[in-house]
Amino acid sequence: MEQTRINVTRSSMPSYEEYCAEIKELWESRWLTNMGAKHKQFETALKAYLDTPHITLYTNGHLALEGALSAMNFPAGGEVITTPFTFASTTHAIARTGLVPVFCDIEPVHYTMDVTKIESLITEKTCAIVPVHVYGNLCDVEAIEAIARRHGLKVIYDAAHAFGVTYQGVSSANFGDASMYSFHATKVFNTIEGGAVTYRDEALGPVLDDKKNFGLHTPEDGRYIGTNAKMNEFQAAMGLCNLRHLDEEIEKRGRAVQRYRERLGAVKGITLCPEQPHVKPNYAYFPVLFDGQTYTRDAVFEALQAHGIVARKYFYPLINGLDCYKEYETAGTEKTPVAQRVAANILTLPLFADLTVDMVDRICDIILD
Ligand SMILES: *Cc1c(COP(=O)(O)O)cnc(C)c1O
């Protein structure tokens, strides 16, 4: 039997008919972007789903994070404590906003920022902490909140992976001063491309709204040197459709994860992320850490590839080792040894709603072989 290729992810989509019905009105209104009816409707739907009072939508998650950082008005050259174990977007958003990324190491169990190492990195220039809920694993939000309070720092979460995740029933959208979500095609919930910022202080709303629309408060009131980061109506329509099916999609992902855990959970040389207590997960990714002896990451990656299965070295390389940060005094992967070890040995396995138990078994058979 011909074995089908399995990619690391497969975008969730509504039926063709459902999407067409959703966008039909756009042919009547001819209002395609600039905060139209779908945009408003989607904003309302997201506030309800994320159980959060304030949200601003963006054309992608990266510009959402830049928007949040820019709206906080930090002094140029201010330092932002962040993690190197993330996608380049997190760090680029900090640097592109005129701020300096300072890299904090991660803890070895869920790979989020090691909260015991934050305070030693704080200087008089520190203005914010930008932690990442990596793979949908929530950061130690309570410890981060306490540190931020003690030192008068803002906290902006990169929650790109944590859509729909809750801790003790509280939505991930309600931690810190702001949280950024990505609705990119590869994420648990997508609007093709898209993103959002949720935030605590209502006063931030008009600033975010203006800044994503060229900084124009009105056509004649240019308040900020803004950008163009608006979500269009077709994206919002995709979001409205996908949101209807999200809980079911997450449940299906959960079944695949359960099978992976059954097959790989007790294998010597393989470490999985344990479930977090009091956290409702979204099964965004399935990271597997290899010990480098019984199993080496690159060998597993290549064996899967040879069988038409695409896993991802996510995240590798570390951001503090990228060429573009070479000039930064704060760069250097040796300063974050836990992240360095994890990045060298981790692989995320294919995971999407339509991944069947048979497919999971095929993947696990190859790894265990
Ligand atoms: C996807 C992602 C982003 C960027 O989001 P886009 O919507 O693709 O711009 C930022 N941070 C992390 C951790 C991501 O995974």
Coordinates of C-alpha atoms and ligand atoms in Angstrom, one line a residue:
M1 CA 0.0 0.0 0.0
E2 CA 1.2 3.5 -0.9
Q3 CA 2.0 5.3 2.3
T4 CA 0.8 8.9 2.4
R5 CA 3.1 11.7 3.3
I6 CA 2.4 13.2 6.7
N7 CA 3.3 16.9 7.2
V8 CA 4.1 18.4 10.6
T9 CA 0.8 20.2 10.5
R10 CA -2.3 20.6 8.4
S11 CA -4.4 23.7 8.5
S12 CA -7.9 23.5 10.0
M13 CA -10.6 24.7 7.5
P14 CA -14.4 25.0 7.5
S15 CA -16.3 23.4 4.6
Y16 CA -16.0 25.3 1.4
E17 CA -19.8 25.9 1.6
E18 CA -19.6 27.3 5.1
Y19 CA -16.8 29.8 4.2
C20 CA -18.6 30.9 1.0
A21 CA -21.8 31.6 3.0
E22 CA -19.7 33.6 5.4
I23 CA -18.1 35.8 2.8
K24 CA -21.2 36.2 0.5
E25 CA -22.2 39.5 2.2
L26 CA -18.9 41.0 1.2
W27 CA -20.0 40.9 -2.5
E28 CA -22.9 43.1 -1.5
S29 CA -21.3 45.5 1.0
R30 CA -18.0 45.8 -1.0
W31 CA -16.4 46.5 2.4
L32 CA -13.3 44.3 2.3
T33 CA -11.1 45.7 5.1
N34 CA -10.7 48.6 7.6
M35 CA -12.7 47.3 10.5
G36 CA -15.9 46.2 8.7
A37 CA -18.8 44.1 9.9
K38 CA -17.0 40.8 9.9
H39 CA -14.1 42.3 11.9
K40 CA -16.5 43.6 14.5
Q41 CA -18.4 40.4 14.7
F42 CA -15.2 38.4 15.0
E43 CA -13.9 40.7 17.8
T44 CA -17.0 40.1 19.8
A45 CA -16.8 36.3 19.2
L46 CA -13.2 36.2 20.3
K47 CA -13.8 38.2 23.5
A48 CA -16.5 35.6 24.4
Y49 CA -14.3 32.6 23.5
L50 CA -11.2 33.9 25.3
D51 CA -13.3 35.3 28.2
T52 CA -11.5 38.6 28.1
P53 CA -12.7 42.2 28.1
H54 CA -10.4 43.9 25.6
I55 CA -9.0 42.7 22.2
T56 CA -7.5 44.3 19.1
L57 CA -7.2 42.3 15.8
Y58 CA -4.2 42.3 13.5
T59 CA -3.2 41.1 10.1
N60 CA -0.7 38.7 11.8
G61 CA 0.6 37.8 15.2
H62 CA 4.0 39.4 14.6
L63 CA 2.6 42.9 14.0
A64 CA 0.2 42.3 17.0
L65 CA 3.3 41.9 19.2
E66 CA 5.0 44.9 17.7
G67 CA 1.8 46.8 18.2
A68 CA 1.6 45.9 21.9
L69 CA 5.2 46.7 22.6
S70 CA 4.9 50.0 20.7
A71 CA 1.7 51.0 22.5
M72 CA 3.5 50.7 25.9
N73 CA 5.8 53.6 25.1
F74 CA 9.0 52.2 26.5
P75 CA 12.1 54.4 26.3
A76 CA 14.3 53.7 23.3
G77 CA 17.1 51.2 24.3
G78 CA 15.0 49.8 27.1
E79 CA 15.8 46.2 28.0
V80 CA 13.2 43.4 27.7
I81 CA 13.8 40.1 29.4
T82 CA 12.7 37.3 27.1
T83 CA 13.4 33.7 26.1
P84 CA 15.7 32.5 23.3
F85 CA 13.7 29.3 23.0
T86 CA 11.0 30.7 20.7
F87 CA 10.3 31.6 17.1
A88 CA 12.3 34.5 15.7
S89 CA 9.2 36.7 15.7
T90 CA 9.2 37.3 19.5
T91 CA 12.7 38.7 19.6
H92 CA 12.4 40.6 16.3
A93 CA 9.3 42.4 17.6
I94 CA 11.4 43.5 20.6
A95 CA 14.4 44.7 18.5
R96 CA 12.3 46.3 15.8
T97 CA 10.5 48.4 18.5
G98 CA 13.9 49.9 19.4
L99 CA 14.2 47.7 22.5
V100 CA 17.1 45.4 23.6
P101 CA 16.3 41.7 24.1
V102 CA 17.9 40.2 27.2
F103 CA 17.8 36.4 27.1
C104 CA 16.7 34.4 30.1
D105 CA 17.3 30.7 30.3
I106 CA 14.3 28.2 30.3
E107 CA 13.3 25.6 32.9
P108 CA 13.9 22.0 31.7
V109 CA 10.4 20.5 32.1
H110 CA 8.0 22.7 30.1
Y111 CA 10.7 24.8 28.4
T112 CA 9.1 28.2 29.5
M113 CA 11.2 31.0 31.0
D114 CA 13.0 30.0 34.2
V115 CA 11.5 32.4 36.7
T116 CA 14.3 31.9 39.2
K117 CA 16.7 33.5 36.7
I118 CA 14.7 36.6 35.8
E119 CA 15.7 38.9 38.7
S120 CA 19.4 38.6 38.2
L121 CA 18.9 40.0 34.7
I122 CA 17.0 43.1 35.8
T123 CA 18.9 46.4 35.5
E124 CA 17.8 50.1 35.7
K125 CA 17.1 49.9 32.0
T126 CA 14.7 46.9 32.2
C127 CA 11.1 47.9 31.2
A128 CA 9.3 44.7 30.4
I129 CA 9.3 40.9 30.4
V130 CA 8.2 39.0 27.3
P131 CA 7.7 35.4 28.2
V132 CA 6.4 32.7 25.7
H133 CA 3.8 30.1 26.5
V134 CA 5.8 27.7 24.4
Y135 CA 3.9 24.8 22.8
G136 CA 0.9 26.0 24.7
N137 CA 2.7 25.2 28.0
L138 CA 1.8 28.1 30.3
C139 CA 4.6 30.1 32.0
D140 CA 4.7 30.4 35.7
V141 CA 2.3 33.4 35.5
E142 CA 2.1 33.9 39.2
A143 CA 5.8 34.2 39.8
I144 CA 6.2 36.4 36.8
E145 CA 3.4 38.7 38.0
A146 CA 5.1 38.9 41.5
I147 CA 8.5 39.8 39.9
A148 CA 6.9 42.4 37.6
R149 CA 5.0 44.0 40.5
R150 CA 8.2 44.1 42.7
H151 CA 10.2 45.9 40.0
G152 CA 7.5 47.9 38.2
L153 CA 7.8 46.1 34.9
K154 CA 5.2 45.4 32.2
V155 CA 4.5 41.8 31.1
I156 CA 3.6 41.1 27.5
Y157 CA 3.0 37.4 26.8
D158 CA 3.7 35.8 23.5
A159 CA 0.7 33.6 23.6
A160 CA 0.9 32.6 20.0
H161 CA 0.7 28.9 21.0
A162 CA -1.8 29.3 23.8
F163 CA -5.1 30.0 22.2
G164 CA -7.9 28.6 24.4
V165 CA -5.6 27.4 27.1
T166 CA -6.8 28.1 30.7
Y167 CA -5.2 27.9 34.1
Q168 CA -7.5 27.2 37.1
G169 CA -10.3 28.2 34.7
V170 CA -8.7 31.6 33.9
S171 CA -8.1 32.3 30.2
S172 CA -4.5 32.7 29.0
A173 CA -5.7 36.0 27.6
N174 CA -6.0 37.5 31.1
F175 CA -2.4 37.2 32.4
G176 CA 0.1 40.0 32.4
D177 CA -0.6 43.5 30.9
A178 CA -1.1 42.1 27.4
S179 CA -1.0 38.8 25.4
M180 CA -0.4 38.3 21.7
Y181 CA -2.1 35.5 19.7
S182 CA -1.2 34.3 16.3
F183 CA -3.9 33.0 13.9
H184 CA -1.4 31.8 11.3
A185 CA -2.4 28.9 9.1
T186 CA -0.2 26.5 11.1
K187 CA -1.7 27.4 14.5
V188 CA -4.4 25.6 16.5
F189 CA -6.8 28.3 15.4
N190 CA -6.3 30.2 12.2
T191 CA -7.6 33.1 10.1
I192 CA -5.2 32.2 7.2
E193 CA -2.9 34.9 8.6
G194 CA -3.9 36.9 11.6
G195 CA -3.4 37.8 15.2
A196 CA -4.7 39.7 18.2
V197 CA -3.6 41.5 21.4
T198 CA -5.7 41.1 24.5
Y199 CA -4.9 43.6 27.3
R200 CA -5.7 44.6 30.9
D201 CA -5.8 48.4 30.6
E202 CA -8.8 49.7 28.6
A203 CA -6.9 52.9 27.7
L204 CA -4.5 50.8 25.5
G205 CA -7.4 50.1 23.1
P206 CA -7.5 53.4 21.1
V207 CA -3.6 53.5 21.0
L208 CA -3.5 49.9 19.5
D209 CA -6.4 50.7 17.1
D210 CA -4.8 53.9 15.9
K211 CA -1.3 52.5 15.6
K212 CA -2.4 49.6 13.4
N213 CA -4.1 52.0 11.0
F214 CA -1.1 54.3 10.1
G215 CA -1.3 56.1 13.5
L216 CA -4.2 58.1 12.2
H217 CA -6.7 58.8 15.0
T218 CA -8.9 60.4 12.4
P219 CA -8.1 61.1 8.7
E220 CA -6.7 64.5 9.8
D221 CA -5.3 63.6 13.2
G222 CA -1.9 61.8 12.7
R223 CA -1.2 61.0 16.3
Y224 CA 1.5 58.4 15.9
I225 CA 4.0 57.2 13.3
G226 CA 1.9 54.1 12.9
T227 CA 2.0 51.0 10.6
N228 CA -0.6 49.1 8.6
A229 CA -1.5 46.0 10.4
K230 CA -5.3 45.7 10.0
M231 CA -7.1 42.4 9.7
N232 CA -9.2 42.2 6.6
E233 CA -12.8 40.9 6.2
F234 CA -11.9 37.6 4.6
Q235 CA -9.5 36.8 7.5
A236 CA -12.3 37.6 10.0
A237 CA -14.8 35.5 8.1
M238 CA -12.3 32.5 8.2
G239 CA -12.0 33.1 12.0
L240 CA -15.7 33.1 12.5
C241 CA -16.0 29.8 10.7
N242 CA -13.0 28.1 12.3
L243 CA -14.1 29.2 15.8
R244 CA -17.3 27.3 15.4
H245 CA -15.4 24.0 15.1
L246 CA -12.4 24.7 17.4
D247 CA -13.5 22.8 20.4
E248 CA -14.0 19.7 18.3
E249 CA -10.7 20.2 16.6
I250 CA -8.9 20.5 19.9
E251 CA -10.6 17.3 21.1
K252 CA -9.4 15.4 18.1
R253 CA -5.9 16.7 18.6
G254 CA -6.1 15.5 22.2
R255 CA -6.8 11.9 21.0
A256 CA -3.7 11.9 18.8
V257 CA -1.7 13.2 21.8
Q258 CA -3.1 10.5 24.0
R259 CA -1.9 7.9 21.5
Y260 CA 1.6 9.5 21.3
R261 CA 1.8 9.4 25.1
E262 CA 0.8 5.7 25.2
R263 CA 3.4 4.8 22.6
L264 CA 6.3 7.0 23.7
G265 CA 5.6 7.8 27.4
A266 CA 7.7 5.1 29.0
V267 CA 10.5 4.8 26.4
K268 CA 14.1 5.1 27.7
G269 CA 15.9 8.0 26.0
I270 CA 12.7 9.9 25.2
T271 CA 11.2 12.7 27.4
L272 CA 7.7 14.1 26.9
C273 CA 6.3 17.3 28.5
P274 CA 4.2 16.3 31.4
E275 CA 0.7 17.7 31.5
Q276 CA 0.5 20.9 33.7
P277 CA -1.7 20.8 36.8
H278 CA -4.9 22.9 36.6
V279 CA -4.2 23.7 32.9
K280 CA -6.8 22.9 30.2
P281 CA -4.5 22.3 27.2
N282 CA -5.0 23.0 23.5
Y283 CA -2.7 20.3 22.2
A284 CA -0.9 22.8 19.9
Y285 CA 2.3 20.8 19.5
F286 CA 3.8 17.5 20.5
P287 CA 7.5 18.1 21.5
V288 CA 9.7 15.1 22.1
L289 CA 13.1 15.5 23.7
F290 CA 15.7 12.8 22.9
D291 CA 18.6 12.0 25.2
G292 CA 21.3 12.1 22.4
Q293 CA 22.4 8.5 23.3
T294 CA 19.7 6.0 22.8
Y295 CA 18.1 8.3 20.3
T296 CA 19.6 11.3 18.6
R297 CA 17.3 14.0 17.3
D298 CA 18.8 14.5 13.9
A299 CA 18.8 10.7 13.2
V300 CA 15.1 10.5 14.1
F301 CA 14.4 13.5 12.0
E302 CA 16.1 12.0 9.0
A303 CA 14.5 8.5 9.5
L304 CA 11.0 10.1 9.6
Q305 CA 11.9 12.2 6.5
A306 CA 12.9 9.0 4.6
H307 CA 9.4 7.6 5.3
G308 CA 7.7 10.8 4.1
I309 CA 7.0 12.2 7.6
V310 CA 7.9 15.7 8.3
A311 CA 8.8 16.6 11.9
R312 CA 10.1 20.0 12.9
K313 CA 13.3 21.1 14.8
Y314 CA 11.2 23.6 16.8
F315 CA 12.9 25.5 18.1
Y316 CA 16.3 25.2 16.6
P317 CA 18.6 27.1 16.3
L318 CA 18.2 29.3 19.4
I319 CA 17.4 33.0 18.7
N320 CA 20.4 34.2 20.8
G321 CA 22.6 32.3 18.3
L322 CA 21.2 33.9 15.1
D323 CA 23.6 36.0 13.0
C324 CA 21.3 39.0 13.2
Y325 CA 21.8 39.2 17.0
K326 CA 25.6 38.8 16.8
E327 CA 26.2 42.4 17.6
Y328 CA 24.1 42.3 20.8
E329 CA 26.1 42.0 24.0
T330 CA 23.2 39.9 25.4
A331 CA 23.5 37.2 22.6
G332 CA 25.3 33.9 22.9
T333 CA 23.7 30.5 23.4
E334 CA 26.3 29.5 26.0
K335 CA 24.5 32.0 28.4
T336 CA 21.4 29.9 28.3
P337 CA 22.7 26.3 28.7
V338 CA 19.3 24.6 29.3
A339 CA 17.8 26.2 26.2
Q340 CA 21.0 25.2 24.3
R341 CA 20.6 21.5 25.3
V342 CA 16.8 21.4 24.6
A343 CA 17.2 23.1 21.2
A344 CA 19.8 20.5 20.2
N345 CA 17.6 17.5 21.1
I346 CA 14.0 18.4 20.5
L347 CA 11.6 17.6 17.7
T348 CA 7.9 18.4 17.4
L349 CA 6.1 15.5 15.8
P350 CA 3.2 15.8 13.4
L351 CA 0.0 17.0 15.1
F352 CA -3.3 18.2 13.6
A353 CA -7.0 17.4 14.1
D354 CA -7.1 14.8 11.3
L355 CA -4.1 12.9 12.4
T356 CA -5.4 9.4 13.0
V357 CA -4.3 6.8 15.6
D358 CA -3.0 4.7 12.7
M359 CA -0.8 7.6 11.5
V360 CA 0.5 8.2 15.0
D361 CA 1.3 4.5 15.2
R362 CA 3.2 4.6 11.9
I363 CA 5.2 7.6 13.2
C364 CA 6.0 5.9 16.5
D365 CA 6.9 2.6 14.8
I366 CA 9.6 4.5 12.8
I367 CA 11.0 6.3 15.9
L368 CA 11.1 3.1 18.0
D369 CA 12.7 1.2 15.2
Ligands
LIG1 C1 3.6 32.0 15.0 C2 4.4 32.7 16.0 C3 4.6 34.1 16.0 C4 4.2 34.9 14.9 O1 2.9 34.9 14.5 P1 2.5 35.2 13.0 O2 1.0 35.2 13.1 O3 3.0 34.1 12.1 O4 3.0 36.5 12.6 C5 5.2 34.6 17.1 N1 5.6 33.9 18.2 C6 5.5 32.6 18.2 C7 6.0 31.8 19.4 C8 4.9 31.9 17.1 O5 4.8 30.6 17.1

